[in-house]
Coordinates of C-alpha atoms and ligand atoms in Angstrom, one line a residue:
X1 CA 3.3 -12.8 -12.9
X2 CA 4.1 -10.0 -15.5
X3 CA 4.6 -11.5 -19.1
X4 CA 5.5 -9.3 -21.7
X5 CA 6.6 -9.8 -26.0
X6 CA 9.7 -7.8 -27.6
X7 CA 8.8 -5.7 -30.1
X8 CA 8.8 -7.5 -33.4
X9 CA 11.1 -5.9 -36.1
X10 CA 8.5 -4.0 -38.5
X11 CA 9.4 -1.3 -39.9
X12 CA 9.9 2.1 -37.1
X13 CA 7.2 3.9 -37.9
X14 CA 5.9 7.2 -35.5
X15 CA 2.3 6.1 -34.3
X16 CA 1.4 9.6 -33.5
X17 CA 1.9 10.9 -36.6
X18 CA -0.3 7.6 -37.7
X19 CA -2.9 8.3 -35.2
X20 CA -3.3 12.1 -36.5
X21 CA -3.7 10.2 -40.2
X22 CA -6.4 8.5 -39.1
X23 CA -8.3 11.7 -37.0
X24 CA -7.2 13.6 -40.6
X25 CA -9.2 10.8 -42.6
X26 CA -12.5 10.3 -40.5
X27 CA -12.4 14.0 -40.4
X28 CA -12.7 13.8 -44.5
X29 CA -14.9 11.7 -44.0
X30 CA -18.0 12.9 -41.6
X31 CA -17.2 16.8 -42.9
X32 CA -15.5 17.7 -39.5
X33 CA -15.8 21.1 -38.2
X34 CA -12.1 22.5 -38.6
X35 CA -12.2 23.7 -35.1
X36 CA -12.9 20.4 -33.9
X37 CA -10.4 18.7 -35.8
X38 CA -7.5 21.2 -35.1
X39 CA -8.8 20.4 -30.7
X40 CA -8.6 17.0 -31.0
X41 CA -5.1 16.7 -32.5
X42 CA -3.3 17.9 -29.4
X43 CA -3.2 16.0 -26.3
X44 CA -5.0 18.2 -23.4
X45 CA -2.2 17.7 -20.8
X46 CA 1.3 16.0 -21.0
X47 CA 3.5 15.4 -18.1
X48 CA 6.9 13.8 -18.2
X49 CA 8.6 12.6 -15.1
X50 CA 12.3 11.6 -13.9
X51 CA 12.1 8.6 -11.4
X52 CA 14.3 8.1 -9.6
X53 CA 15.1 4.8 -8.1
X54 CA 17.4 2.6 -5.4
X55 CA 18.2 -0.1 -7.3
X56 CA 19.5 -3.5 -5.0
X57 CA 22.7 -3.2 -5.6
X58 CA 23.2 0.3 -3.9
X59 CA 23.4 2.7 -6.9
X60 CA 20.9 4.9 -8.4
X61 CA 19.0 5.0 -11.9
X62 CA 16.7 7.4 -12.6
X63 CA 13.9 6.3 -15.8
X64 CA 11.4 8.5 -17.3
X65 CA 7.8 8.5 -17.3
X66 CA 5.1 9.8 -18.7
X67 CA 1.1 10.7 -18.3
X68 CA -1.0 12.1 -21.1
X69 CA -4.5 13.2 -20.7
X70 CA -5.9 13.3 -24.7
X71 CA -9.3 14.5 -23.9
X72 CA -11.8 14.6 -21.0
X73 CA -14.6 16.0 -22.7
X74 CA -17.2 13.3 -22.1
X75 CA -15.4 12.6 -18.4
X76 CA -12.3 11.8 -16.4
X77 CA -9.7 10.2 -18.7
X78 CA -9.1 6.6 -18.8
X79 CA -6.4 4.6 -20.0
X80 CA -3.2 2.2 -18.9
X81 CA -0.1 2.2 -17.7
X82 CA 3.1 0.5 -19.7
X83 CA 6.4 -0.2 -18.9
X84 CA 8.5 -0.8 -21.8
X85 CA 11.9 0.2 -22.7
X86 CA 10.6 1.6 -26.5
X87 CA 8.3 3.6 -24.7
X88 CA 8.4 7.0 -26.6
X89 CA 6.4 10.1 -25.7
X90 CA 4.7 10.4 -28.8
X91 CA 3.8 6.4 -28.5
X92 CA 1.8 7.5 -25.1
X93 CA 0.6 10.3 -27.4
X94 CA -0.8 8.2 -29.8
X95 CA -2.4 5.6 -27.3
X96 CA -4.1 7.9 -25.4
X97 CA -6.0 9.3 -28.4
X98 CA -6.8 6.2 -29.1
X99 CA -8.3 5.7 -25.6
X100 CA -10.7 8.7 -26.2
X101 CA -11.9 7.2 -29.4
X102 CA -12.0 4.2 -27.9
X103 CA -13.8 4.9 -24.3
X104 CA -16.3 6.9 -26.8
X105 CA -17.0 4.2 -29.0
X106 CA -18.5 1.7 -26.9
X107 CA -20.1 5.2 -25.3
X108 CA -18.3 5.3 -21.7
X109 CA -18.1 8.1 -19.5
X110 CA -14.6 8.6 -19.9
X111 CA -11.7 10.6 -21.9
X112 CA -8.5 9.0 -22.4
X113 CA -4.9 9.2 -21.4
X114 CA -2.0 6.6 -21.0
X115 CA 1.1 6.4 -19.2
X116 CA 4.3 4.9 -20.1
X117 CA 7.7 4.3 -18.3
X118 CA 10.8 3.3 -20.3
X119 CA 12.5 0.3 -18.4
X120 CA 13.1 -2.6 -19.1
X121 CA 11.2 -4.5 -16.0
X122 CA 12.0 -8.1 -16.5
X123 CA 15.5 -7.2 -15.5
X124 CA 14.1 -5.6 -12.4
X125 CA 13.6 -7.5 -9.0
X126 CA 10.1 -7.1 -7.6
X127 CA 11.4 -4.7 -5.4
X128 CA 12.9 -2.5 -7.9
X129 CA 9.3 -2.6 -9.9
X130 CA 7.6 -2.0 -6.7
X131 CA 9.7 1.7 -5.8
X132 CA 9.7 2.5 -9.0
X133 CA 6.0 2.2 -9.5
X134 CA 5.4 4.0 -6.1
X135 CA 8.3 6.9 -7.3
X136 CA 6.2 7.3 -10.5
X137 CA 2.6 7.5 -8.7
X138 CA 3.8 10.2 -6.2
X139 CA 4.9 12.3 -9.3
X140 CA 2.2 11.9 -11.4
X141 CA -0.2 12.0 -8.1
X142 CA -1.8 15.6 -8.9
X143 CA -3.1 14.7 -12.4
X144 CA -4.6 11.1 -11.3
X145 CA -7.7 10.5 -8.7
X146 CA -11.3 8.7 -9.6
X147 CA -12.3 12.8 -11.1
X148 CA -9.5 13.0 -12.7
X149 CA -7.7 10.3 -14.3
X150 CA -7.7 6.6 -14.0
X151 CA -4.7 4.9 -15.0
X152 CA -5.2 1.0 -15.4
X153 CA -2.7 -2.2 -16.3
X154 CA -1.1 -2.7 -20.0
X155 CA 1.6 -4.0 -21.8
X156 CA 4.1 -5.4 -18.5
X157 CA 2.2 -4.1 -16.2
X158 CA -0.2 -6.1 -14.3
X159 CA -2.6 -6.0 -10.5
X160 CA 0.5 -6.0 -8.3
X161 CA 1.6 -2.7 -10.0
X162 CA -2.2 -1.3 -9.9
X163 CA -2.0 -2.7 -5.9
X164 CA 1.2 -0.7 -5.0
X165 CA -0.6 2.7 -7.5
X166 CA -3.7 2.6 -5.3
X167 CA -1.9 2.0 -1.9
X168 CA 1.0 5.2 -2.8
X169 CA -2.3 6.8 -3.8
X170 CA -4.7 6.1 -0.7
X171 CA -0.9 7.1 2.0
X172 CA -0.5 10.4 0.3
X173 CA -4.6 11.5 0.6
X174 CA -4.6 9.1 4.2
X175 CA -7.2 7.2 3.4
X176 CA -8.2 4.2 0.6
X177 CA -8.8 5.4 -2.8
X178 CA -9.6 2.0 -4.6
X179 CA -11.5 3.8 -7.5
X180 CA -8.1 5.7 -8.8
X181 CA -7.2 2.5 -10.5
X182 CA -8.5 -0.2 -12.0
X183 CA -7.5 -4.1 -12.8
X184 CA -6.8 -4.2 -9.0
X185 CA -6.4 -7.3 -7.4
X186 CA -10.7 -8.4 -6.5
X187 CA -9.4 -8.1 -2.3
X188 CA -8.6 -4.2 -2.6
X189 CA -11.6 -3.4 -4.8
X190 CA -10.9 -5.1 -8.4
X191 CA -13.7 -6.7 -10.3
X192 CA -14.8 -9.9 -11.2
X193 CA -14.1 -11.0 -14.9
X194 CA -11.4 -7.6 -15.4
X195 CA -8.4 -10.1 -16.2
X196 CA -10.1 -11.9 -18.5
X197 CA -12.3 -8.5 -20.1
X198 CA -9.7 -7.3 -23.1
X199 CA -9.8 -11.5 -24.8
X200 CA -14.0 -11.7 -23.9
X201 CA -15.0 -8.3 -25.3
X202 CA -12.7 -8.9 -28.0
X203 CA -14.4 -12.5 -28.6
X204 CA -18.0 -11.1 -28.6
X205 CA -16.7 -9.0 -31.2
X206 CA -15.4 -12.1 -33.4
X207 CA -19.0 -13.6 -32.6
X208 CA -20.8 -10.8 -34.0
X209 CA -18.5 -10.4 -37.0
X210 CA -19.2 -14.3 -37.9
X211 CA -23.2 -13.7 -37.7
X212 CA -22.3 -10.5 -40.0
X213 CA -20.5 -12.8 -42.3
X214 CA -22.6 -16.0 -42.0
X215 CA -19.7 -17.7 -40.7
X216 CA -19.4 -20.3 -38.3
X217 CA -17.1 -19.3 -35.9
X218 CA -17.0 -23.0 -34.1
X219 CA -14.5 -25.0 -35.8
X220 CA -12.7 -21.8 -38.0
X221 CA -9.1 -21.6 -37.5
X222 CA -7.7 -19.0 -35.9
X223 CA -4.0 -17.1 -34.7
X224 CA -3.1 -15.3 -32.0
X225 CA 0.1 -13.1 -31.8
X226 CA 1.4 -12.4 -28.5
X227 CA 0.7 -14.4 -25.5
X228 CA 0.2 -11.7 -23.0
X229 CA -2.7 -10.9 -20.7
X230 CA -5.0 -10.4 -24.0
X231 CA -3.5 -13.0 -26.2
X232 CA -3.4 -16.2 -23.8
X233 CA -6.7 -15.7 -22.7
X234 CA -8.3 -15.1 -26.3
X235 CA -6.8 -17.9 -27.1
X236 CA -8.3 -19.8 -24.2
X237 CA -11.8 -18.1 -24.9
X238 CA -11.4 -19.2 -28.4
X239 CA -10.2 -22.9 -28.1
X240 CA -12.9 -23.1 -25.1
X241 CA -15.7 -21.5 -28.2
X242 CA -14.3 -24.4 -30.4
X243 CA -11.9 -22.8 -32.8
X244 CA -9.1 -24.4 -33.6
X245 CA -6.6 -22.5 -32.6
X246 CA -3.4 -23.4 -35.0
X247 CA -0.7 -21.0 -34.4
X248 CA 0.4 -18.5 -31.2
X249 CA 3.2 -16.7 -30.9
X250 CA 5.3 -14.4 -28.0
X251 CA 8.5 -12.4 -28.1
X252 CA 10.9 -15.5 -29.1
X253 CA 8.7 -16.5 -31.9
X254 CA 5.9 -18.7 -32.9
X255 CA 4.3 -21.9 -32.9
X256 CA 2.2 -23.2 -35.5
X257 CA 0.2 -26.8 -36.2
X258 CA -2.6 -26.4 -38.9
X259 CA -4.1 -29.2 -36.6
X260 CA -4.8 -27.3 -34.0
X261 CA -2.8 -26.3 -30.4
X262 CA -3.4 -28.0 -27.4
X263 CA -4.4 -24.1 -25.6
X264 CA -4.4 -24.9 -22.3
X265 CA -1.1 -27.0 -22.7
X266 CA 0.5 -23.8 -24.4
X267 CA -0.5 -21.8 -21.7
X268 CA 1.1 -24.1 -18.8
X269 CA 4.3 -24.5 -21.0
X270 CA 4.3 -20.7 -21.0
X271 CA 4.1 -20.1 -17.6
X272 CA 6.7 -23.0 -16.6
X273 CA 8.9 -22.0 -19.1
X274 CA 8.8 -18.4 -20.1
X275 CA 8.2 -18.9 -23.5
X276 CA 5.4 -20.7 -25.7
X277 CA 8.2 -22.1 -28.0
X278 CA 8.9 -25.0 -25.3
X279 CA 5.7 -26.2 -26.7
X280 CA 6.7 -29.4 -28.7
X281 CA 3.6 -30.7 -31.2
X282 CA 4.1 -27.4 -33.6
X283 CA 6.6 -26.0 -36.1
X284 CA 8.7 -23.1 -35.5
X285 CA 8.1 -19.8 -37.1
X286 CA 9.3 -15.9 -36.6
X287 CA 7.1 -13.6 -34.4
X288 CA 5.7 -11.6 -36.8
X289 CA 5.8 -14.0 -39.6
X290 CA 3.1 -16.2 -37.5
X291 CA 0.2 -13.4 -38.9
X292 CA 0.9 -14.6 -42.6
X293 CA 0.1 -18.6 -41.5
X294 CA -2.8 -19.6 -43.3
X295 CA -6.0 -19.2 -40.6
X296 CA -9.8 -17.7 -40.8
X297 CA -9.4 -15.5 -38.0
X298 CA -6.5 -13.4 -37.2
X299 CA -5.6 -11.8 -33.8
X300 CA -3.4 -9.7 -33.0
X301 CA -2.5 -9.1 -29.5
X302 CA 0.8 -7.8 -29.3
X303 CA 1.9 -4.5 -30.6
X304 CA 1.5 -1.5 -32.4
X305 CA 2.5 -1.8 -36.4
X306 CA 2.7 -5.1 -37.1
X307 CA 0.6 -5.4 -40.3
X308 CA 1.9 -3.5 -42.8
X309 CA 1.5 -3.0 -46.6
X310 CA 3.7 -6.0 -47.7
X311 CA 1.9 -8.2 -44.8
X312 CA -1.9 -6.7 -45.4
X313 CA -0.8 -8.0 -48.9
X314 CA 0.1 -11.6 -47.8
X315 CA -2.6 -12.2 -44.7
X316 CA -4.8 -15.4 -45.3
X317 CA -7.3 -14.3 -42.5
X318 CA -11.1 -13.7 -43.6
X319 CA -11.5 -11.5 -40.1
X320 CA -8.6 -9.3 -38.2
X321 CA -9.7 -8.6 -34.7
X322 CA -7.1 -6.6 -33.3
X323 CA -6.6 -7.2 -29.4
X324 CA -3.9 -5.0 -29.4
X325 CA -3.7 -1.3 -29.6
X326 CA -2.5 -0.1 -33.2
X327 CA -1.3 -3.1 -35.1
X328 CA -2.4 -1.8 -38.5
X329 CA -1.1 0.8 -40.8
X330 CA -3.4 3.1 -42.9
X331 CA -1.5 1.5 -45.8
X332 CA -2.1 -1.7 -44.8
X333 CA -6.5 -0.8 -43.6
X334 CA -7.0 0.5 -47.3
X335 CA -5.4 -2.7 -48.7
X336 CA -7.1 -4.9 -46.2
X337 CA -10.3 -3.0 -47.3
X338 CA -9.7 -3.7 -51.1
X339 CA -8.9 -7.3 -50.1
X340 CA -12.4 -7.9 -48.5
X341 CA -11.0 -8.6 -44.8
X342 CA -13.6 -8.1 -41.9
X343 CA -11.5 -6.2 -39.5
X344 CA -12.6 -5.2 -35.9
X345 CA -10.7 -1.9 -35.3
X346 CA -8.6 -1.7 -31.9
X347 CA -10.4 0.5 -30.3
X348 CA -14.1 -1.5 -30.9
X349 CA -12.3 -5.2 -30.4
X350 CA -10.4 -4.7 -27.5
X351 CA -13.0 -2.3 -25.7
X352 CA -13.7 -5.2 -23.6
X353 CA -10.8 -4.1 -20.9
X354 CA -12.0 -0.6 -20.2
X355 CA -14.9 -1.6 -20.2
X356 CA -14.9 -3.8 -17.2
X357 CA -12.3 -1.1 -15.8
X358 CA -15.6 1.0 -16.0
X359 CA -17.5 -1.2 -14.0
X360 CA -14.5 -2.0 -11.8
X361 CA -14.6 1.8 -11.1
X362 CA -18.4 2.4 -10.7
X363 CA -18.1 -0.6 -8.1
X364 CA -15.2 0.9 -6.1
X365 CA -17.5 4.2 -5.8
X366 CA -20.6 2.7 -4.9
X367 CA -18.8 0.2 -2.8
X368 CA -20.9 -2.7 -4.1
X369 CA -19.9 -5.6 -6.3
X370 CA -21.1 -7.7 -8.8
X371 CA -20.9 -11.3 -9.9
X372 CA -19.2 -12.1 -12.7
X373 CA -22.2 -13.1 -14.9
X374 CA -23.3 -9.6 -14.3
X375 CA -20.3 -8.6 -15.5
X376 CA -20.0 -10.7 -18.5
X377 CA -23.7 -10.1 -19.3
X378 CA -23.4 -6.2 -19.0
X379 CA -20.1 -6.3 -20.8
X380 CA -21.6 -8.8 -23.8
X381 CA -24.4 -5.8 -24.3
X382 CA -21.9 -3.4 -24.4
X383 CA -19.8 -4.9 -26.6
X384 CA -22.7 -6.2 -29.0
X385 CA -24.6 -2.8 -29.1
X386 CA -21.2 -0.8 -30.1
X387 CA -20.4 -3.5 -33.0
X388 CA -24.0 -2.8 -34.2
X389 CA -23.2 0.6 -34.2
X390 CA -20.2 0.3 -35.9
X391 CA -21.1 -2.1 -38.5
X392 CA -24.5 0.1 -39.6
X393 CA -22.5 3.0 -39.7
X394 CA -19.9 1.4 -42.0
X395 CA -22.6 -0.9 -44.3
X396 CA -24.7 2.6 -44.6
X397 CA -21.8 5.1 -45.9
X398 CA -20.1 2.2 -47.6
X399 CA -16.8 2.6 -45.4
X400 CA -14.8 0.2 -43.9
X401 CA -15.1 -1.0 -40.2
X402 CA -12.0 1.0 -38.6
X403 CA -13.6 4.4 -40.7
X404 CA -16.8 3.6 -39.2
X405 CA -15.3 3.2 -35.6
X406 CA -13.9 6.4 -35.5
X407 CA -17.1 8.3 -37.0
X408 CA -18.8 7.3 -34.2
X409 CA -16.3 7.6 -31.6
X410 CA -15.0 11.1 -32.6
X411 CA -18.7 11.8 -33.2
X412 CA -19.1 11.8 -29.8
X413 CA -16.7 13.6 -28.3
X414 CA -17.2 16.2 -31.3
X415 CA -20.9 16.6 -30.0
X416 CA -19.7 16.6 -26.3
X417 CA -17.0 19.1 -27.2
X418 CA -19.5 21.2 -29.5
X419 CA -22.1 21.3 -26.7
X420 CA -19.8 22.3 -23.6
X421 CA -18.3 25.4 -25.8
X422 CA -14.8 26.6 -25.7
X423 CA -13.7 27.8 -22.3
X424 CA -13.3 31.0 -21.3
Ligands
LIG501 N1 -4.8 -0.7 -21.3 C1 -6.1 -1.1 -21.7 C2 -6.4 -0.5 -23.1 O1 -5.5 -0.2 -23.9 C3 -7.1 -0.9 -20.7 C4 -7.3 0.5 -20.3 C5 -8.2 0.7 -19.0 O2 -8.8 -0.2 -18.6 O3 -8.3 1.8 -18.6 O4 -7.5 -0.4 -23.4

């Protein structure tokens, strides 16, 4: 089942121009060569496609589409697929730079890219979804492959749509293809442990920060906004760690009890009901408003720019580990900063997801599989030896966590970039 949260009303705000603040900062900050900076600022290939599709009813619609390809310097690029109707261009701008930084961080071979289709797809039957994801793969087909470009699931998309990407794939070149996607269904070539990767990376993360912080992460209190792939099963992961999970939320609001949710009751009420609010033990609070409930550890697992000044301002939450991509401002980091918050940057908390997408893919090449505690085990290294990175690279030049991210992921792809030379 695709699930999927409404924006929340924060302010409109252009996430590009956002994600170029932050490059423009870390550059400041690690003394940059200029010639690096001014390459990583533009996206190394951008295609936008018209779809068009036969809807059930007879008539036609045709949707746009888009791939970006931010940077394949340390490999192919890497990075999912979304199907929103706020999908902008310079949104799937923004989130494929973050994929590079990301992918580099937790030292992957991969660049990144993202995709993004603006539609609306819970008003779309599965057959609908199903022609327009193949309609979209055949136009974008030149640009993806397992050398190329490896698109993967994201906000509404989900293993049916990477099923019916990998099967348009595999007719065109007449053979299978599993490795051009990953968080495939585990019968076509998917991996063990991918669906629950993005919430477990992101909780070794919260694990490590508690150590950091000499806090005990078993009976804290925690939130999670959004109840998507990531946020229902951090949640889970949490409750199952014992936190006391005391307030969710998805796109028709929140729930809060600062006795703790019954998880695995919110989850079932979710999936019978469509939304978490059915759930009856908790009181009733706005979508966005949930992230200023009071709580030790805040999650966000829903969109870009929810936290900004006025909320980084008002948050109660000793550690922010953001499961989504983007949720915080610039404002809002150097007032979080000020404020003392622990926050796990986006693109070291929710790593976890292309991470396994890695392993998904070096599985689907070598055409051997491995168990899920392999998986875990090799994804709870991963995870733990970039946080250490991170965190010694923000407690030696005195910066704060999301700085530090970035100084080592655009370090890397500065060295790659430095090394390989400028072509011709
Ligand atoms: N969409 C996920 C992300 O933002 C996963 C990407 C992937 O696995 O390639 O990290």
């Amino acid at each position: 089942m695709i699930t999927m949260e409404a924006k929340s009303k924060a302010p409109e705000r252009n996430i590009y121009a956002m994600a170029l603040e932050q490059l423009d900062h870390v550059a400041k900050v690690m003394h940059l060569d200029p010639n690096i900076h001014e390459y990583l600022k533009y996206p190394k290939r951008e295609l936008t496609v018209s779809i068009p599709v036969r809807m059930d009813d007879g008539t036609l619609k045709v949707f746009t589409g888009y791939r970006v390809q931010h940077n394949q310097a340390l490999g192919p690029s890497k990075g999912g697929l979304r199907f929103h109707p706020d999908v902008t261009l310079d949104e799937v701008r923004a989130l494929a730079m973050w994929m590079t930084w990301k992918c580099s961080v937790v030292g992957l071979p991969y660049g990144g890219a993202k995709g993004g289709v603006i539609v609306d797809s819970k008003k779309m039957s599965k057959g609908e979804l199903e022609r327009l994801t193949r309609r979209f793969t055949a136009e974008i087909n030149f640009m993806i492959g397992p050398e190329k470009d490896i698109p993967a699931p994201d906000v509404y998309t989900d293993a049916q749509v990477m099923a019916w990407i990998m099967d348009t794939y595999s007719m065109e070149k007449g053979y299978s293809v599993p490795g051009v996607v990953t968080g495939k269904p585990i019968c076509i070539g998917g991996s063990q442990g991918r669906r629950e990767a993005t919430a477990r990376g992101a909780l070794y993360t919260m694990q490590e920060a508690c150590k950091h912080l000499k806090m005990n992460l078993k009976g804290s209190k925690a939130i999670v906004q959004g109840f998507g792939n990531a946020g229902s099963i951090a949640a889970k992961l949490l409750s199952d760690e014992g936190v006391v999970v005391v307030g969710v939320s998805d796109s028709s609001g929140g729930i809060y009890n600062e006795k703790g949710l019954n998880v695995d009751e919110v989850i079932k009420i979710k999936g019978e009901t469509g939304s978490v609010m059915h759930y009856s033990n908790a009181s009733k609070v706005d979508r966005r408003e949930i992230l200023l409930q009071p709580c030790d550890i805040l999650v966000p697992a829903a969109y870009e720019n929810q936290i900004d000044e006025e909320y980084a301002r008002k948050i109660h939450a000793k550690i922010i580990a953001e499961a989504a991509n983007g949720p915080t401002t610039p404002e809002a980091d150097r007032i979080l900063h000020e404020r003392g918050v622990f926050l796990i940057p986006d693109i070291l908390a929710n790593a976890g997801g292309v991470t396994v997408s890695y392993f998904e893919w070096v599985q689907d090449i070598q055409a051997l599989f491995w168990s899920e505690n392999e998986i875990n085990n090799k994804l709870k290294e991963i995870m733990t030896r970039a946080f250490a990175n991170v965190l010694k690279v923000s407690l030696d030049r005195k910066i704060d966590m999301r700085t530090a991210a970035y100084v080592v992921g655009v370090g890397r792809v500065a060295e790659a970039l430095t090394i390989r030379g400028i072509y011709p």
